[in-house]
Coordinates of N, CA, C and O in Angstrom, one line a residue:
X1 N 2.9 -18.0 -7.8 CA 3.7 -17.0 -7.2 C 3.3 -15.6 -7.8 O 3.2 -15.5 -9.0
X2 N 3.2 -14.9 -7.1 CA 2.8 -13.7 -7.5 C 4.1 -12.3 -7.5 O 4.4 -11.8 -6.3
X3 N 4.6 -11.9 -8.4 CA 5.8 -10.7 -7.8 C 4.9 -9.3 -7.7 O 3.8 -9.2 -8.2
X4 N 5.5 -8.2 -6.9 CA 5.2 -6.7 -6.5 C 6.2 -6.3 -6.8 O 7.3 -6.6 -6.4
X5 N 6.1 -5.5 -7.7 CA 6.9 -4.1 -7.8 C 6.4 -3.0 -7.3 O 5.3 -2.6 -7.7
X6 N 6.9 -2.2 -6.3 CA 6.5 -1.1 -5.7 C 7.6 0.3 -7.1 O 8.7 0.2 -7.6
X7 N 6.5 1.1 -7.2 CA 7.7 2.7 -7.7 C 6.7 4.0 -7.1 O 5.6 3.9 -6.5
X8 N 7.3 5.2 -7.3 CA 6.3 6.4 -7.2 C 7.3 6.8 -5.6 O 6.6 7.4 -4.7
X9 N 8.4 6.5 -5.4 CA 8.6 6.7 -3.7 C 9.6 8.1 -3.7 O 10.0 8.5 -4.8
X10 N 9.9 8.6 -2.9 CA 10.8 10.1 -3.0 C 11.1 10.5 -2.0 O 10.8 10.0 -0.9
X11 N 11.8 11.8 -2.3 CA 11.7 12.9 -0.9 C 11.0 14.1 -1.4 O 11.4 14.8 -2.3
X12 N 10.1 14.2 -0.9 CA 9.1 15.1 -0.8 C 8.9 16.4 0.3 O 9.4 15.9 1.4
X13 N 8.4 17.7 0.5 CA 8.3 18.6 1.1 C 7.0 18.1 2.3 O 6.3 17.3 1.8
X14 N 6.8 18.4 3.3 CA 5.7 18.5 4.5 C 4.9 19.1 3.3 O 5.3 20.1 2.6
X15 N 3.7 18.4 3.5 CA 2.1 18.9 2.7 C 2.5 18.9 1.4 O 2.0 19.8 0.7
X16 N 3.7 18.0 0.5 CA 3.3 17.8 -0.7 C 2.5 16.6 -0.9 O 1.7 16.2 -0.1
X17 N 2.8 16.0 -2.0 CA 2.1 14.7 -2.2 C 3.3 13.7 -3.4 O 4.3 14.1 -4.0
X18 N 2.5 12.3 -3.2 CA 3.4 11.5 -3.9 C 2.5 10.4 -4.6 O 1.5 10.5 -4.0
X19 N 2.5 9.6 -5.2 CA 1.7 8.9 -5.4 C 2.6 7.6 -6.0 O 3.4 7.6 -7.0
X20 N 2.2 6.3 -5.2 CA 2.9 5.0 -5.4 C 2.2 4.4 -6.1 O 1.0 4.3 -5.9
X21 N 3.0 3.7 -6.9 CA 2.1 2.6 -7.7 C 3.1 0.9 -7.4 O 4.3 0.5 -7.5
X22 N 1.9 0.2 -7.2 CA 2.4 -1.4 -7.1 C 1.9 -2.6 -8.4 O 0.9 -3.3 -8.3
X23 N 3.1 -2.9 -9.6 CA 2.2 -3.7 -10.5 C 2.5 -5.2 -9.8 O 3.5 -5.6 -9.1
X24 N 1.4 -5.8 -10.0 CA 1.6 -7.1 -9.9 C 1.9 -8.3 -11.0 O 1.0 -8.1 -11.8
X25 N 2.5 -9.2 -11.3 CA 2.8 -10.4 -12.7 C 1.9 -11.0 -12.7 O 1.7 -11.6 -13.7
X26 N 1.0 -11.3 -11.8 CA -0.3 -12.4 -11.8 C -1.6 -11.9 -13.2 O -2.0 -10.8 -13.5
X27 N -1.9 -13.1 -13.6 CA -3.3 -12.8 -14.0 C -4.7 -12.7 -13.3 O -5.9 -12.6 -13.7
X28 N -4.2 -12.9 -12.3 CA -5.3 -13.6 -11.2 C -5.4 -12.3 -10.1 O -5.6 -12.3 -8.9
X29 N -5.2 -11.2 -10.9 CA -4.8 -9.8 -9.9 C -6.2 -9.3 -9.0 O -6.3 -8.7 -8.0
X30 N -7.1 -9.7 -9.9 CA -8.4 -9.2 -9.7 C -9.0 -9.9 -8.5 O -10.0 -9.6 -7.9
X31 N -8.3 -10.7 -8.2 CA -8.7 -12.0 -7.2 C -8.1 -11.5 -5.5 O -8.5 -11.9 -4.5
X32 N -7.4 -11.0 -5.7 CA -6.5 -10.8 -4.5 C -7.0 -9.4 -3.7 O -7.3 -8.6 -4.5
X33 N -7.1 -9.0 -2.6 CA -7.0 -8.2 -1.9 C -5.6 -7.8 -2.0 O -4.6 -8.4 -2.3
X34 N -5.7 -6.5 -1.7 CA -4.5 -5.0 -2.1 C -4.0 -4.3 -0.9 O -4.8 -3.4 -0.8
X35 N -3.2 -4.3 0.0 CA -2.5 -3.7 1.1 C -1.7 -2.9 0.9 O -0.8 -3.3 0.2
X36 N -1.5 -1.4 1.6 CA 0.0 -1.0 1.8 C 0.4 -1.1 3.2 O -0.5 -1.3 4.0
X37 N 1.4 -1.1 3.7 CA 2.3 -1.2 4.9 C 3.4 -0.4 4.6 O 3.8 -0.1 3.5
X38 N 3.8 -0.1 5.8 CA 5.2 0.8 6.2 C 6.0 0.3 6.9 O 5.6 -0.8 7.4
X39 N 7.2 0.7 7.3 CA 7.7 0.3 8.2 C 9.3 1.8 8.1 O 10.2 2.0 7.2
X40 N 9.1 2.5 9.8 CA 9.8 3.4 9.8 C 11.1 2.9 10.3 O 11.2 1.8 10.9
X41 N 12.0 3.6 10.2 CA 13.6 3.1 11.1 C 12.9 2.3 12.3 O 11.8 2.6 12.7
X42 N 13.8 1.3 12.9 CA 13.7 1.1 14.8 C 12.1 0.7 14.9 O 11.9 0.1 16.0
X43 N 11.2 0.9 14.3 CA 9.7 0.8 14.4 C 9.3 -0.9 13.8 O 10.1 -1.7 13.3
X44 N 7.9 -1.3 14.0 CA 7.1 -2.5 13.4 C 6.5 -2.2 12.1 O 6.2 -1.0 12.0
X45 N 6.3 -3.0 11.2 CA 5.8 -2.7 9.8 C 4.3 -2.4 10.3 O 3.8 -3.2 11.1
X46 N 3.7 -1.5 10.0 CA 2.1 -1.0 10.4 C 1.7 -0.9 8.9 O 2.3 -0.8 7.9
X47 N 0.1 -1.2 9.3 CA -1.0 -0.9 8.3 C -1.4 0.6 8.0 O -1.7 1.6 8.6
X48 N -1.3 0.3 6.9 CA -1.2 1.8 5.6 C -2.8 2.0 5.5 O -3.6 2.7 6.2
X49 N -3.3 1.1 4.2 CA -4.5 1.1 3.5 C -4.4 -0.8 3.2 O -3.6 -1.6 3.5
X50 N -5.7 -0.8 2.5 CA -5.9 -1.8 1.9 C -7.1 -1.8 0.7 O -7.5 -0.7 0.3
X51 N -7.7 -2.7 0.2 CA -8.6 -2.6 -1.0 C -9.0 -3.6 -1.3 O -8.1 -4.5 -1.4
X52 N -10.2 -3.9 -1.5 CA -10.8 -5.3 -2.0 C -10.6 -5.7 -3.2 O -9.7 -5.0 -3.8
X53 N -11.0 -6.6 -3.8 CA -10.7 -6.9 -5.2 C -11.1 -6.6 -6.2 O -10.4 -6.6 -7.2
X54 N -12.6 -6.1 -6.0 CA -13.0 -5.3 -6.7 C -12.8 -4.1 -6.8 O -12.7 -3.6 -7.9
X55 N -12.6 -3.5 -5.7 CA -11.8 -1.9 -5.5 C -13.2 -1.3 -4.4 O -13.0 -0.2 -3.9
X56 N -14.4 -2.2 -4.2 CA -15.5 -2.1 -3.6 C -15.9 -1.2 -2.2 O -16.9 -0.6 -1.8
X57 N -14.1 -1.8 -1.7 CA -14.0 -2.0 -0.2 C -12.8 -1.5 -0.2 O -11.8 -2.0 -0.8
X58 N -12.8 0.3 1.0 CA -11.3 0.6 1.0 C -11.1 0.6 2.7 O -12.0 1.0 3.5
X59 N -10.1 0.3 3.1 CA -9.8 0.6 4.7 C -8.6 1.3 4.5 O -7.8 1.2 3.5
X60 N -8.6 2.1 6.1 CA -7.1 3.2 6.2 C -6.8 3.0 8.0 O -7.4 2.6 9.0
X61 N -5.7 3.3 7.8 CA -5.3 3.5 9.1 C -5.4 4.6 9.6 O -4.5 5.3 9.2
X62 N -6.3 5.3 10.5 CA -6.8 6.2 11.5 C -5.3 7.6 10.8 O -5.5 8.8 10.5
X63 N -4.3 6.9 10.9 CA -3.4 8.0 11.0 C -3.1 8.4 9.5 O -2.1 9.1 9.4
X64 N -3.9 8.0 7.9 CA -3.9 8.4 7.1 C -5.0 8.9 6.5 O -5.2 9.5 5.4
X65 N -6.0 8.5 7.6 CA -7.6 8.7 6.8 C -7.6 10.1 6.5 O -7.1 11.0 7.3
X66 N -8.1 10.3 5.7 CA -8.5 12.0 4.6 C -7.3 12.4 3.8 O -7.2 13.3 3.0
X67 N -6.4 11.5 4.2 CA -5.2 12.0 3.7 C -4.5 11.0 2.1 O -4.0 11.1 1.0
X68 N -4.8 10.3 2.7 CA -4.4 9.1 1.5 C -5.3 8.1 0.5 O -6.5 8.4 0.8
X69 N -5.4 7.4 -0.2 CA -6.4 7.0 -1.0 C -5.6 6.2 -1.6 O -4.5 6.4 -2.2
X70 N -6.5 4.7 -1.3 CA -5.8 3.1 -2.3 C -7.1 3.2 -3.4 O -8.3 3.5 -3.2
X71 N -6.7 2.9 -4.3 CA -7.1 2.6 -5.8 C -6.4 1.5 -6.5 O -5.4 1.0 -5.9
X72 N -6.9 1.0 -7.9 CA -6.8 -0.4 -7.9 C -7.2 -0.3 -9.7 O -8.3 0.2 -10.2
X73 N -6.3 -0.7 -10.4 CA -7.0 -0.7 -11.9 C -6.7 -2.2 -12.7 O -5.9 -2.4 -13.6
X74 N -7.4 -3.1 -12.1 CA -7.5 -4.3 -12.6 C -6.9 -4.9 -14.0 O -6.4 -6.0 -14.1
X75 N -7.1 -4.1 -14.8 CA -6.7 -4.1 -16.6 C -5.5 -3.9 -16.3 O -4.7 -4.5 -17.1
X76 N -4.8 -3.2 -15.3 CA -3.5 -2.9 -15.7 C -2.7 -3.5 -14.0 O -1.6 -3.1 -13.6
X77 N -3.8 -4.7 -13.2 CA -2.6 -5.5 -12.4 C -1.8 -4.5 -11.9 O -0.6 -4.5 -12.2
X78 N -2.4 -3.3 -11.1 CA -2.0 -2.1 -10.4 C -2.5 -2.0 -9.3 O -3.4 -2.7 -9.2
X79 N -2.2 -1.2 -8.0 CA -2.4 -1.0 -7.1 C -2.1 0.4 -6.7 O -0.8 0.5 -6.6
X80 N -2.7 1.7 -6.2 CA -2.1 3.3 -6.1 C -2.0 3.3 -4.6 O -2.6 2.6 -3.8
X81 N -1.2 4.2 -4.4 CA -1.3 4.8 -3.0 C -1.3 6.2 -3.5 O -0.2 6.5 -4.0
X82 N -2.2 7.0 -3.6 CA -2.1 8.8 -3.8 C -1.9 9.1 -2.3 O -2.7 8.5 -1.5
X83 N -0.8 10.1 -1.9 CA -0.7 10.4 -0.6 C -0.4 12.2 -0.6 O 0.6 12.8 -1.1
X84 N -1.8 12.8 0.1 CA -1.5 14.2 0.2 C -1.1 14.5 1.5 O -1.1 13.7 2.4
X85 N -0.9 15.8 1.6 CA -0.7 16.2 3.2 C 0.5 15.7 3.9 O 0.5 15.7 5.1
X86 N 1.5 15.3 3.2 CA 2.4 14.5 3.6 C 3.0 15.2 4.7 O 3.5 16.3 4.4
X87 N 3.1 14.8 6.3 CA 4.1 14.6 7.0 C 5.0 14.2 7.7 O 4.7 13.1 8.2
X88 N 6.3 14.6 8.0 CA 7.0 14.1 8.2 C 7.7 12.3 8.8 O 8.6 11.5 8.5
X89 N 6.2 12.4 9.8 CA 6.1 11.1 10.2 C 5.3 10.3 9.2 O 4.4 9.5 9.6
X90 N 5.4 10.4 8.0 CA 4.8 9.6 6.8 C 6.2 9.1 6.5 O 6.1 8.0 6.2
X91 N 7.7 9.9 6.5 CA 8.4 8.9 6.2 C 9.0 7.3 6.7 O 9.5 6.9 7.7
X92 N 8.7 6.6 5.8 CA 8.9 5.4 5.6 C 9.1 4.6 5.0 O 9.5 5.4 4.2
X93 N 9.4 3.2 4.3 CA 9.8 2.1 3.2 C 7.9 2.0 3.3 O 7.2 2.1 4.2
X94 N 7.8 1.8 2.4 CA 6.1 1.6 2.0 C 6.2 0.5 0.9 O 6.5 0.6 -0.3
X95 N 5.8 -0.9 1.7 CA 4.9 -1.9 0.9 C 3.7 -2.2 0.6 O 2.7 -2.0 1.3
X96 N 3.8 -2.7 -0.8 CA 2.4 -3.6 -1.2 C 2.7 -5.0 -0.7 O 3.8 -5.6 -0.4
X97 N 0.8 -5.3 -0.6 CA 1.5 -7.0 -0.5 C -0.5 -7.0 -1.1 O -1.5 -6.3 -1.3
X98 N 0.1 -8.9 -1.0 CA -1.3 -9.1 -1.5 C -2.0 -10.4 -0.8 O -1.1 -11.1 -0.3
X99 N -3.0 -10.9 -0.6 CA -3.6 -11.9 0.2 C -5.3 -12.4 -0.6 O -5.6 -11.8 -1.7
X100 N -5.9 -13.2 -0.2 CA -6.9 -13.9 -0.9 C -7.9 -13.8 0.9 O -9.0 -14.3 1.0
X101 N -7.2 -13.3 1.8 CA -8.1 -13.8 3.5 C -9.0 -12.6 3.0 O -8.9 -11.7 2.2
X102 N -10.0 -13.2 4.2 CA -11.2 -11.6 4.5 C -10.0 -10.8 5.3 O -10.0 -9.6 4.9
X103 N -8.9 -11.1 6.3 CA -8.9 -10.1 7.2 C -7.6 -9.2 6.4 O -6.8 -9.6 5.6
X104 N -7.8 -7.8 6.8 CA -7.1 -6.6 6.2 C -5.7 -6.3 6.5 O -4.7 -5.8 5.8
X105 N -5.8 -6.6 7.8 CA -5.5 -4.7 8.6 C -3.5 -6.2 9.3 O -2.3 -6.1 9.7
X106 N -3.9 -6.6 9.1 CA -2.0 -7.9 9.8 C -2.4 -7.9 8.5 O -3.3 -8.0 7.8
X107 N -0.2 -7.9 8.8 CA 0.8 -8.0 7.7 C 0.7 -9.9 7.9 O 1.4 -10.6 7.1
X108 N 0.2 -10.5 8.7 CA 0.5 -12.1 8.6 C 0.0 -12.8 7.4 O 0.3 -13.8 6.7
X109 N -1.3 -11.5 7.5 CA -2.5 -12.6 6.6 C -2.0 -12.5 5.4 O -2.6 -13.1 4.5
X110 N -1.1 -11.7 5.0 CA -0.9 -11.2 3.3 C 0.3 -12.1 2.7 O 1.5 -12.1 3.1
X111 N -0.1 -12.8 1.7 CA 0.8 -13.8 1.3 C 2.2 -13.8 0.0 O 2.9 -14.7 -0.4
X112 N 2.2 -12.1 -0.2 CA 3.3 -12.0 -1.4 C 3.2 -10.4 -1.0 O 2.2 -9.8 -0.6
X113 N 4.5 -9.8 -1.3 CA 5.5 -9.0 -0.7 C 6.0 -7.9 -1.5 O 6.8 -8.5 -2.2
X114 N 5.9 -7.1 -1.7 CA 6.8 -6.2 -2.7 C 8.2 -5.6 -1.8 O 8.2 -5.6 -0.6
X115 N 9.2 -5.2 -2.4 CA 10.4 -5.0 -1.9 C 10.3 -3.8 -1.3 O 10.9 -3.8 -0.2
X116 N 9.8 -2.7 -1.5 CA 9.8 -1.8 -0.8 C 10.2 -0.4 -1.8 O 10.9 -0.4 -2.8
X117 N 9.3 0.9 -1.2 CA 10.2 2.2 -2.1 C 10.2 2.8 -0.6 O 9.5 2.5 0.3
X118 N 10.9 3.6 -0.7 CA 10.6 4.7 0.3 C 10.7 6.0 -0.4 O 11.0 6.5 -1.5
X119 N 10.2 6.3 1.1 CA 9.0 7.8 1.1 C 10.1 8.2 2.3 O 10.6 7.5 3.1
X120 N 10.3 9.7 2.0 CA 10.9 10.3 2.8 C 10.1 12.5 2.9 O 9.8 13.4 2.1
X121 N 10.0 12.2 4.0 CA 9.3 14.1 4.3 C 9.7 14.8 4.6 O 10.1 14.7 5.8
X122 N 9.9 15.7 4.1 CA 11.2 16.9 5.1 C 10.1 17.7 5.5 O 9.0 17.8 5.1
X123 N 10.9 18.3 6.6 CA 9.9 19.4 7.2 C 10.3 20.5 7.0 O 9.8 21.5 7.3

């Protein structure tokens, strides 16, 4: 069993930044592929970012790319989301989760869950 703690979440100004961090309790951290997901009011949980195990391999979702950045510090069973440019429609509950599949981008494939922080943007 693996637990997520999500922190780093707030209310923030349009075009500030925030940066989330997700520890994981496993020793086996290094093993797992790294996900964030959202999920806004009334909306479906969508794909954030994600990160390989190594930290090798990063993907983003079209609507964060240049803007956001997953990082990964193994020694410390961590996971970042640095998020600049923040707007408004960036507010959301922002999860980690974690999985062992090749595929990234579905919340199906990811097998352990963090509770959530939210992110909120004022304009």
């Amino acid at each position: 069993q693996v637990q997520l703690v999500e922190s780093g979440g707030g209310l923030v100004q349009a075009g500030g930044s925030l940066r989330l961090s997700c520890a994981a309790s496993t020793r086996t951290f290094s093993t797992y592929t790294m996900g964030w997901f959202r999920q806004a009011p009334g909306k479906e949980r969508e794909f954030v970012a994600a990160i390989s195990w190594s930290g090798g391999s990063t993907y983003y979702a079209d609507s964060v790319k240049g803007r956001f950045t997953i990082s990964r510090d193994n020694a410390k069973n961590t996971v970042y989301l640095q998020m600049n440019s923040l707007k408004p429609e960036d507010t959301a509950v922002y999860y980690c989760a974690a999985h062992r599949s090749s595929s990234v981008y579905y919340s199906s494939s990811y097998d352990y869950w963090g509770q959530g922080t939210q992110v909120t943007v004022s304009s």
